Amino acid sequence: MLTISHEPNYIYVAVAGELTVHDFREFENDVLYELRFHGAVNLLFDLTEMLGYTLDMAIEEIRFTRAHRRDFQRVAVVANDQWITWSAWLNQLLSDAEIEVFTDVEGAQAWLNESAASAAA
């Protein structure tokens, strides 16, 4: 299950259970809308409740990341699983975004809001 909310400085995406290609396409549509009307995007992925993902979703993620490698400024990933941390590190190879992994949502939010504050200054 996927929950998406548009916050003032980022898109918040929380995953519970298994992430499927259907879920990822929902995420893509939200991000493409944001890109079209607001430009570069910051993302916060809360993956602490994610149990896994499907292979077709992983392939779609790689395709999407490569196609939009310059469209993201900062990506915060909240995870407590070493494999997810490793995956975030690999995504840095496919994207120009700053990617950081956090153990709590509050730290990720602070990092994203810091980016917005420095951009406004």
GROMACS .gro file of N, CA and C in nm:
model
  363
    1MET      N    1   0.083  -0.118   0.000
    1MET     CA    2   0.000   0.000   0.000
    1MET      C    3   0.088   0.124   0.000
    2LEU      N    4   0.044   0.223  -0.073
    2LEU     CA    5   0.120   0.345  -0.091
    2LEU      C    6   0.037   0.463  -0.043
    3THR      N    7   0.100   0.552   0.035
    3THR     CA    8   0.037   0.675   0.079
    3THR      C    9   0.124   0.789   0.030
    4ILE      N   10   0.062   0.885  -0.040
    4ILE     CA   11   0.136   0.999  -0.095
    4ILE      C   12   0.070   1.127  -0.046
    5SER      N   13   0.154   1.220   0.004
    5SER     CA   14   0.102   1.352   0.039
    5SER      C   15   0.200   1.458  -0.009
    6HIS      N   16   0.144   1.569  -0.052
    6HIS     CA   17   0.225   1.680  -0.101
    6HIS      C   18   0.244   1.779   0.013
    7GLU      N   19   0.364   1.785   0.065
    7GLU     CA   20   0.400   1.875   0.174
    7GLU      C   21   0.458   2.003   0.113
    8PRO      N   22   0.476   2.109   0.192
    8PRO     CA   23   0.526   2.235   0.135
    8PRO      C   24   0.661   2.225   0.063
    9ASN      N   25   0.753   2.142   0.112
    9ASN     CA   26   0.887   2.137   0.054
    9ASN      C   27   0.924   2.002  -0.009
   10TYR      N   28   0.831   1.908  -0.010
   10TYR     CA   29   0.862   1.775  -0.060
   10TYR      C   30   0.735   1.693  -0.079
   11ILE      N   31   0.750   1.583  -0.150
   11ILE     CA   32   0.643   1.484  -0.160
   11ILE      C   33   0.678   1.372  -0.062
   12TYR      N   34   0.581   1.339   0.024
   12TYR     CA   35   0.599   1.235   0.124
   12TYR      C   36   0.535   1.107   0.072
   13VAL      N   37   0.614   0.999   0.068
   13VAL     CA   38   0.567   0.870   0.018
   13VAL      C   39   0.593   0.766   0.126
   14ALA      N   40   0.488   0.703   0.177
   14ALA     CA   41   0.502   0.597   0.276
   14ALA      C   42   0.455   0.466   0.213
   15VAL      N   43   0.534   0.361   0.234
   15VAL     CA   44   0.502   0.230   0.179
   15VAL      C   45   0.478   0.134   0.294
   16ALA      N   46   0.367   0.060   0.287
   16ALA     CA   47   0.337  -0.044   0.385
   16ALA      C   48   0.311  -0.173   0.306
   17GLY      N   49   0.375  -0.280   0.349
   17GLY     CA   50   0.358  -0.407   0.278
   17GLY      C   51   0.447  -0.414   0.156
   18GLU      N   52   0.395  -0.478   0.052
   18GLU     CA   53   0.473  -0.496  -0.071
   18GLU      C   54   0.446  -0.382  -0.168
   19LEU      N   55   0.553  -0.326  -0.225
   19LEU     CA   56   0.543  -0.221  -0.325
   19LEU      C   57   0.533  -0.286  -0.463
   20THR      N   58   0.426  -0.256  -0.535
   20THR     CA   59   0.402  -0.316  -0.666
   20THR      C   60   0.420  -0.213  -0.776
   21VAL      N   61   0.424  -0.259  -0.900
   21VAL     CA   62   0.437  -0.168  -1.013
   21VAL      C   63   0.314  -0.076  -1.022
   22HIS      N   64   0.198  -0.123  -0.983
   22HIS     CA   65   0.079  -0.038  -0.979
   22HIS      C   66   0.099   0.078  -0.882
   23ASP      N   67   0.151   0.049  -0.763
   23ASP     CA   68   0.182   0.153  -0.665
   23ASP      C   69   0.284   0.251  -0.721
   24PHE      N   70   0.387   0.199  -0.785
   24PHE     CA   71   0.493   0.285  -0.837
   24PHE      C   72   0.440   0.376  -0.947
   25ARG      N   73   0.349   0.327  -1.028
   25ARG     CA   74   0.290   0.412  -1.133
   25ARG      C   75   0.207   0.525  -1.072
   26GLU      N   76   0.140   0.497  -0.961
   26GLU     CA   77   0.068   0.603  -0.889
   26GLU      C   78   0.168   0.710  -0.843
   27PHE      N   79   0.280   0.667  -0.788
   27PHE     CA   80   0.385   0.758  -0.747
   27PHE      C   81   0.436   0.839  -0.866
   28GLU      N   82   0.462   0.772  -0.978
   28GLU     CA   83   0.510   0.840  -1.099
   28GLU      C   84   0.415   0.952  -1.141
   29ASN      N   85   0.285   0.923  -1.143
   29ASN     CA   86   0.187   1.023  -1.185
   29ASN      C   87   0.191   1.146  -1.095
   30ASP      N   88   0.201   1.125  -0.964
   30ASP     CA   89   0.209   1.238  -0.871
   30ASP      C   90   0.335   1.320  -0.894
   31VAL      N   91   0.447   1.253  -0.912
   31VAL     CA   92   0.574   1.322  -0.933
   31VAL      C   93   0.574   1.396  -1.066
   32LEU      N   94   0.523   1.335  -1.170
   32LEU     CA   95   0.519   1.401  -1.302
   32LEU      C   96   0.432   1.526  -1.297
   33TYR      N   97   0.323   1.521  -1.223
   33TYR     CA   98   0.239   1.639  -1.205
   33TYR      C   99   0.319   1.750  -1.135
   34GLU      N  100   0.385   1.715  -1.028
   34GLU     CA  101   0.464   1.812  -0.951
   34GLU      C  102   0.576   1.872  -1.038
   35LEU      N  103   0.643   1.788  -1.114
   35LEU     CA  104   0.750   1.837  -1.202
   35LEU      C  105   0.696   1.934  -1.306
   36ARG      N  106   0.583   1.901  -1.361
   36ARG     CA  107   0.525   1.984  -1.468
   36ARG      C  108   0.487   2.123  -1.418
   37PHE      N  109   0.434   2.130  -1.296
   37PHE     CA  110   0.382   2.258  -1.248
   37PHE      C  111   0.471   2.330  -1.148
   38HIS      N  112   0.570   2.260  -1.090
   38HIS     CA  113   0.654   2.324  -0.988
   38HIS      C  114   0.803   2.306  -1.009
   39GLY      N  115   0.844   2.233  -1.109
   39GLY     CA  116   0.987   2.213  -1.132
   39GLY      C  117   1.045   2.102  -1.047
   40ALA      N  118   1.174   2.111  -1.019
   40ALA     CA  119   1.246   2.005  -0.946
   40ALA      C  120   1.178   1.970  -0.814
   41VAL      N  121   1.188   1.845  -0.775
   41VAL     CA  122   1.114   1.790  -0.662
   41VAL      C  123   1.208   1.735  -0.556
   42ASN      N  124   1.170   1.752  -0.429
   42ASN     CA  125   1.232   1.681  -0.317
   42ASN      C  126   1.137   1.569  -0.277
   43LEU      N  127   1.193   1.456  -0.238
   43LEU     CA  128   1.112   1.339  -0.201
   43LEU      C  129   1.150   1.289  -0.063
   44LEU      N  130   1.052   1.240   0.011
   44LEU     CA  131   1.076   1.169   0.136
   44LEU      C  132   1.006   1.034   0.125
   45PHE      N  133   1.085   0.928   0.124
   45PHE     CA  134   1.033   0.792   0.120
   45PHE      C  135   1.043   0.732   0.260
   46ASP      N  136   0.928   0.696   0.318
   46ASP     CA  137   0.926   0.626   0.446
   46ASP      C  138   0.905   0.477   0.414
   47LEU      N  139   1.012   0.401   0.422
   47LEU     CA  140   1.008   0.259   0.387
   47LEU      C  141   1.017   0.169   0.509
   48THR      N  142   0.992   0.223   0.627
   48THR     CA  143   1.005   0.145   0.750
   48THR      C  144   0.902   0.034   0.760
   49GLU      N  145   0.790   0.046   0.691
   49GLU     CA  146   0.685  -0.057   0.694
   49GLU      C  147   0.681  -0.141   0.566
   50MET      N  148   0.775  -0.117   0.476
   50MET     CA  149   0.777  -0.192   0.351
   50MET      C  150   0.831  -0.333   0.376
   51LEU      N  151   0.760  -0.431   0.323
   51LEU     CA  152   0.802  -0.570   0.339
   51LEU      C  153   0.880  -0.623   0.220
   52GLY      N  154   0.864  -0.558   0.105
   52GLY     CA  155   0.933  -0.602  -0.015
   52GLY      C  156   0.877  -0.532  -0.137
   53TYR      N  157   0.924  -0.574  -0.253
   53TYR     CA  158   0.877  -0.516  -0.377
   53TYR      C  159   0.884  -0.621  -0.486
   54THR      N  160   0.805  -0.597  -0.591
   54THR     CA  161   0.800  -0.691  -0.701
   54THR      C  162   0.912  -0.660  -0.801
   55LEU      N  163   0.952  -0.757  -0.879
   55LEU     CA  164   1.059  -0.740  -0.977
   55LEU      C  165   1.021  -0.636  -1.082
   56ASP      N  166   0.896  -0.639  -1.130
   56ASP     CA  167   0.856  -0.541  -1.230
   56ASP      C  168   0.859  -0.399  -1.174
   57MET      N  169   0.834  -0.384  -1.044
   57MET     CA  170   0.845  -0.253  -0.981
   57MET      C  171   0.990  -0.206  -0.980
   58ALA      N  172   1.082  -0.295  -0.949
   58ALA     CA  173   1.224  -0.259  -0.946
   58ALA      C  174   1.271  -0.214  -1.084
   59ILE      N  175   1.228  -0.282  -1.187
   59ILE     CA  176   1.265  -0.245  -1.324
   59ILE      C  177   1.205  -0.109  -1.359
   60GLU      N  178   1.081  -0.086  -1.321
   60GLU     CA  179   1.015   0.042  -1.346
   60GLU      C  180   1.087   0.155  -1.271
   61GLU      N  181   1.130   0.129  -1.150
   61GLU     CA  182   1.203   0.230  -1.071
   61GLU      C  183   1.332   0.270  -1.141
   62ILE      N  184   1.406   0.175  -1.192
   62ILE     CA  185   1.531   0.205  -1.262
   62ILE      C  186   1.503   0.286  -1.388
   63ARG      N  187   1.402   0.247  -1.464
   63ARG     CA  188   1.365   0.319  -1.585
   63ARG      C  189   1.327   0.463  -1.553
   64PHE      N  190   1.244   0.482  -1.453
   64PHE     CA  191   1.197   0.615  -1.414
   64PHE      C  192   1.312   0.701  -1.363
   65THR      N  193   1.396   0.645  -1.280
   65THR     CA  194   1.509   0.719  -1.223
   65THR      C  195   1.603   0.765  -1.333
   66ARG      N  196   1.633   0.678  -1.427
   66ARG     CA  197   1.722   0.717  -1.537
   66ARG      C  198   1.660   0.824  -1.626
   67ALA      N  199   1.531   0.815  -1.651
   67ALA     CA  200   1.463   0.913  -1.736
   67ALA      C  201   1.452   1.050  -1.670
   68HIS      N  202   1.456   1.052  -1.537
   68HIS     CA  203   1.438   1.177  -1.462
   68HIS      C  204   1.556   1.206  -1.370
   69ARG      N  205   1.673   1.170  -1.413
   69ARG     CA  206   1.792   1.180  -1.327
   69ARG      C  207   1.822   1.321  -1.279
   70ARG      N  208   1.777   1.424  -1.351
   70ARG     CA  209   1.805   1.563  -1.313
   70ARG      C  210   1.683   1.635  -1.253
   71ASP      N  211   1.575   1.564  -1.232
   71ASP     CA  212   1.450   1.626  -1.187
   71ASP      C  213   1.432   1.629  -1.036
   72PHE      N  214   1.524   1.571  -0.962
   72PHE     CA  215   1.511   1.565  -0.817
   72PHE      C  216   1.628   1.638  -0.752
   73GLN      N  217   1.598   1.717  -0.649
   73GLN     CA  218   1.703   1.786  -0.577
   73GLN      C  219   1.755   1.699  -0.463
   74ARG      N  220   1.668   1.670  -0.368
   74ARG     CA  221   1.704   1.587  -0.253
   74ARG      C  222   1.604   1.474  -0.237
   75VAL      N  223   1.656   1.357  -0.203
   75VAL     CA  224   1.572   1.241  -0.176
   75VAL      C  225   1.612   1.187  -0.040
   76ALA      N  226   1.518   1.190   0.054
   76ALA     CA  227   1.540   1.137   0.188
   76ALA      C  228   1.471   1.001   0.196
   77VAL      N  229   1.545   0.901   0.241
   77VAL     CA  230   1.492   0.765   0.254
   77VAL      C  231   1.498   0.728   0.402
   78VAL      N  232   1.383   0.694   0.459
   78VAL     CA  233   1.377   0.648   0.598
   78VAL      C  234   1.362   0.497   0.594
   79ALA      N  235   1.460   0.429   0.651
   79ALA     CA  236   1.460   0.282   0.644
   79ALA      C  237   1.535   0.226   0.763
   80ASN      N  238   1.500   0.106   0.799
   80ASN     CA  239   1.572   0.035   0.904
   80ASN      C  240   1.623  -0.099   0.854
   81ASP      N  241   1.634  -0.111   0.723
   81ASP     CA  242   1.678  -0.234   0.659
   81ASP      C  243   1.804  -0.206   0.577
   82GLN      N  244   1.907  -0.286   0.596
   82GLN     CA  245   2.034  -0.264   0.528
   82GLN      C  246   2.022  -0.276   0.376
   83TRP      N  247   1.932  -0.363   0.326
   83TRP     CA  248   1.917  -0.378   0.181
   83TRP      C  249   1.857  -0.253   0.118
   84ILE      N  250   1.767  -0.189   0.189
   84ILE     CA  251   1.709  -0.066   0.139
   84ILE      C  252   1.814   0.044   0.136
   85THR      N  253   1.897   0.049   0.237
   85THR     CA  254   2.007   0.145   0.241
   85THR      C  255   2.100   0.122   0.123
   86TRP      N  256   2.132  -0.002   0.095
   86TRP     CA  257   2.217  -0.037  -0.018
   86TRP      C  258   2.152   0.007  -0.150
   87SER      N  259   2.022  -0.015  -0.163
   87SER     CA  260   1.949   0.025  -0.283
   87SER      C  261   1.953   0.176  -0.302
   88ALA      N  262   1.940   0.252  -0.193
   88ALA     CA  263   1.948   0.398  -0.202
   88ALA      C  264   2.086   0.441  -0.252
   89TRP      N  265   2.188   0.374  -0.204
   89TRP     CA  266   2.323   0.406  -0.249
   89TRP      C  267   2.338   0.378  -0.399
   90LEU      N  268   2.283   0.267  -0.447
   90LEU     CA  269   2.289   0.236  -0.590
   90LEU      C  270   2.214   0.338  -0.674
   91ASN      N  271   2.103   0.389  -0.621
   91ASN     CA  272   2.026   0.489  -0.696
   91ASN      C  273   2.105   0.618  -0.715
   92GLN      N  274   2.201   0.645  -0.628
   92GLN     CA  275   2.285   0.763  -0.646
   92GLN      C  276   2.364   0.755  -0.777
   93LEU      N  277   2.390   0.636  -0.823
   93LEU     CA  278   2.460   0.619  -0.948
   93LEU      C  279   2.373   0.656  -1.068
   94LEU      N  280   2.241   0.649  -1.051
   94LEU     CA  281   2.148   0.674  -1.161
   94LEU      C  282   2.086   0.813  -1.156
   95SER      N  283   2.107   0.886  -1.048
   95SER     CA  284   2.041   1.014  -1.030
   95SER      C  285   2.140   1.121  -0.987
   96ASP      N  286   2.112   1.245  -1.024
   96ASP     CA  287   2.195   1.357  -0.982
   96ASP      C  288   2.150   1.414  -0.847
   97ALA      N  289   2.046   1.360  -0.789
   97ALA     CA  290   1.993   1.410  -0.662
   97ALA      C  291   2.087   1.377  -0.546
   98GLU      N  292   2.077   1.460  -0.442
   98GLU     CA  293   2.142   1.426  -0.316
   98GLU      C  294   2.051   1.323  -0.249
   99ILE      N  295   2.105   1.209  -0.212
   99ILE     CA  296   2.026   1.104  -0.149
   99ILE      C  297   2.087   1.075  -0.012
  100GLU      N  298   2.002   1.081   0.091
  100GLU     CA  299   2.045   1.051   0.228
  100GLU      C  300   1.950   0.949   0.288
  101VAL      N  301   2.004   0.862   0.371
  101VAL     CA  302   1.924   0.761   0.440
  101VAL      C  303   1.916   0.800   0.587
  102PHE      N  304   1.796   0.792   0.644
  102PHE     CA  305   1.770   0.829   0.783
  102PHE      C  306   1.703   0.713   0.855
  103THR      N  307   1.712   0.715   0.987
  103THR     CA  308   1.645   0.613   1.067
  103THR      C  309   1.512   0.663   1.122
  104ASP      N  310   1.485   0.795   1.106
  104ASP     CA  311   1.358   0.850   1.154
  104ASP      C  312   1.307   0.957   1.059
  105VAL      N  313   1.175   0.972   1.055
  105VAL     CA  314   1.111   1.066   0.963
  105VAL      C  315   1.146   1.210   0.999
  106GLU      N  316   1.157   1.240   1.127
  106GLU     CA  317   1.186   1.378   1.170
  106GLU      C  318   1.320   1.426   1.116
  107GLY      N  319   1.422   1.343   1.120
  107GLY     CA  320   1.553   1.379   1.066
  107GLY      C  321   1.546   1.403   0.916
  108ALA      N  322   1.471   1.321   0.846
  108ALA     CA  323   1.454   1.337   0.701
  108ALA      C  324   1.381   1.467   0.668
  109GLN      N  325   1.275   1.496   0.743
  109GLN     CA  326   1.201   1.620   0.722
  109GLN      C  327   1.290   1.742   0.746
  110ALA      N  328   1.367   1.739   0.852
  110ALA     CA  329   1.456   1.851   0.884
  110ALA      C  330   1.556   1.874   0.770
  111TRP      N  331   1.611   1.767   0.716
  111TRP     CA  332   1.708   1.777   0.607
  111TRP      C  333   1.644   1.838   0.482
  112LEU      N  334   1.522   1.795   0.450
  112LEU     CA  335   1.452   1.849   0.333
  112LEU      C  336   1.412   1.995   0.355
  113ASN      N  337   1.366   2.028   0.474
  113ASN     CA  338   1.327   2.166   0.504
  113ASN      C  339   1.449   2.258   0.507
  114GLU      N  340   1.563   2.206   0.549
  114GLU     CA  341   1.688   2.282   0.547
  114GLU      C  342   1.722   2.321   0.404
  115SER      N  343   1.703   2.231   0.312
  115SER     CA  344   1.728   2.257   0.171
  115SER      C  345   1.638   2.370   0.120
  116ALA      N  346   1.511   2.367   0.158
  116ALA     CA  347   1.418   2.470   0.113
  116ALA      C  348   1.453   2.605   0.175
  117ALA      N  349   1.494   2.605   0.301
  117ALA     CA  350   1.529   2.730   0.369
  117ALA      C  351   1.652   2.794   0.306
  118SER      N  352   1.751   2.713   0.272
  118SER     CA  353   1.873   2.768   0.210
  118SER      C  354   1.845   2.815   0.067
  119ALA      N  355   1.751   2.755  -0.002
  119ALA     CA  356   1.716   2.797  -0.137
  119ALA      C  357   1.641   2.930  -0.134
  120ALA      N  358   1.563   2.953  -0.027
  120ALA     CA  359   1.485   3.075  -0.015
  120ALA      C  360   1.574   3.194   0.027
  121ALA      N  361   1.687   3.166   0.089
  121ALA     CA  362   1.775   3.272   0.139
  121ALA      C  363   1.854   3.339   0.030
   0.00000   0.00000   0.00000
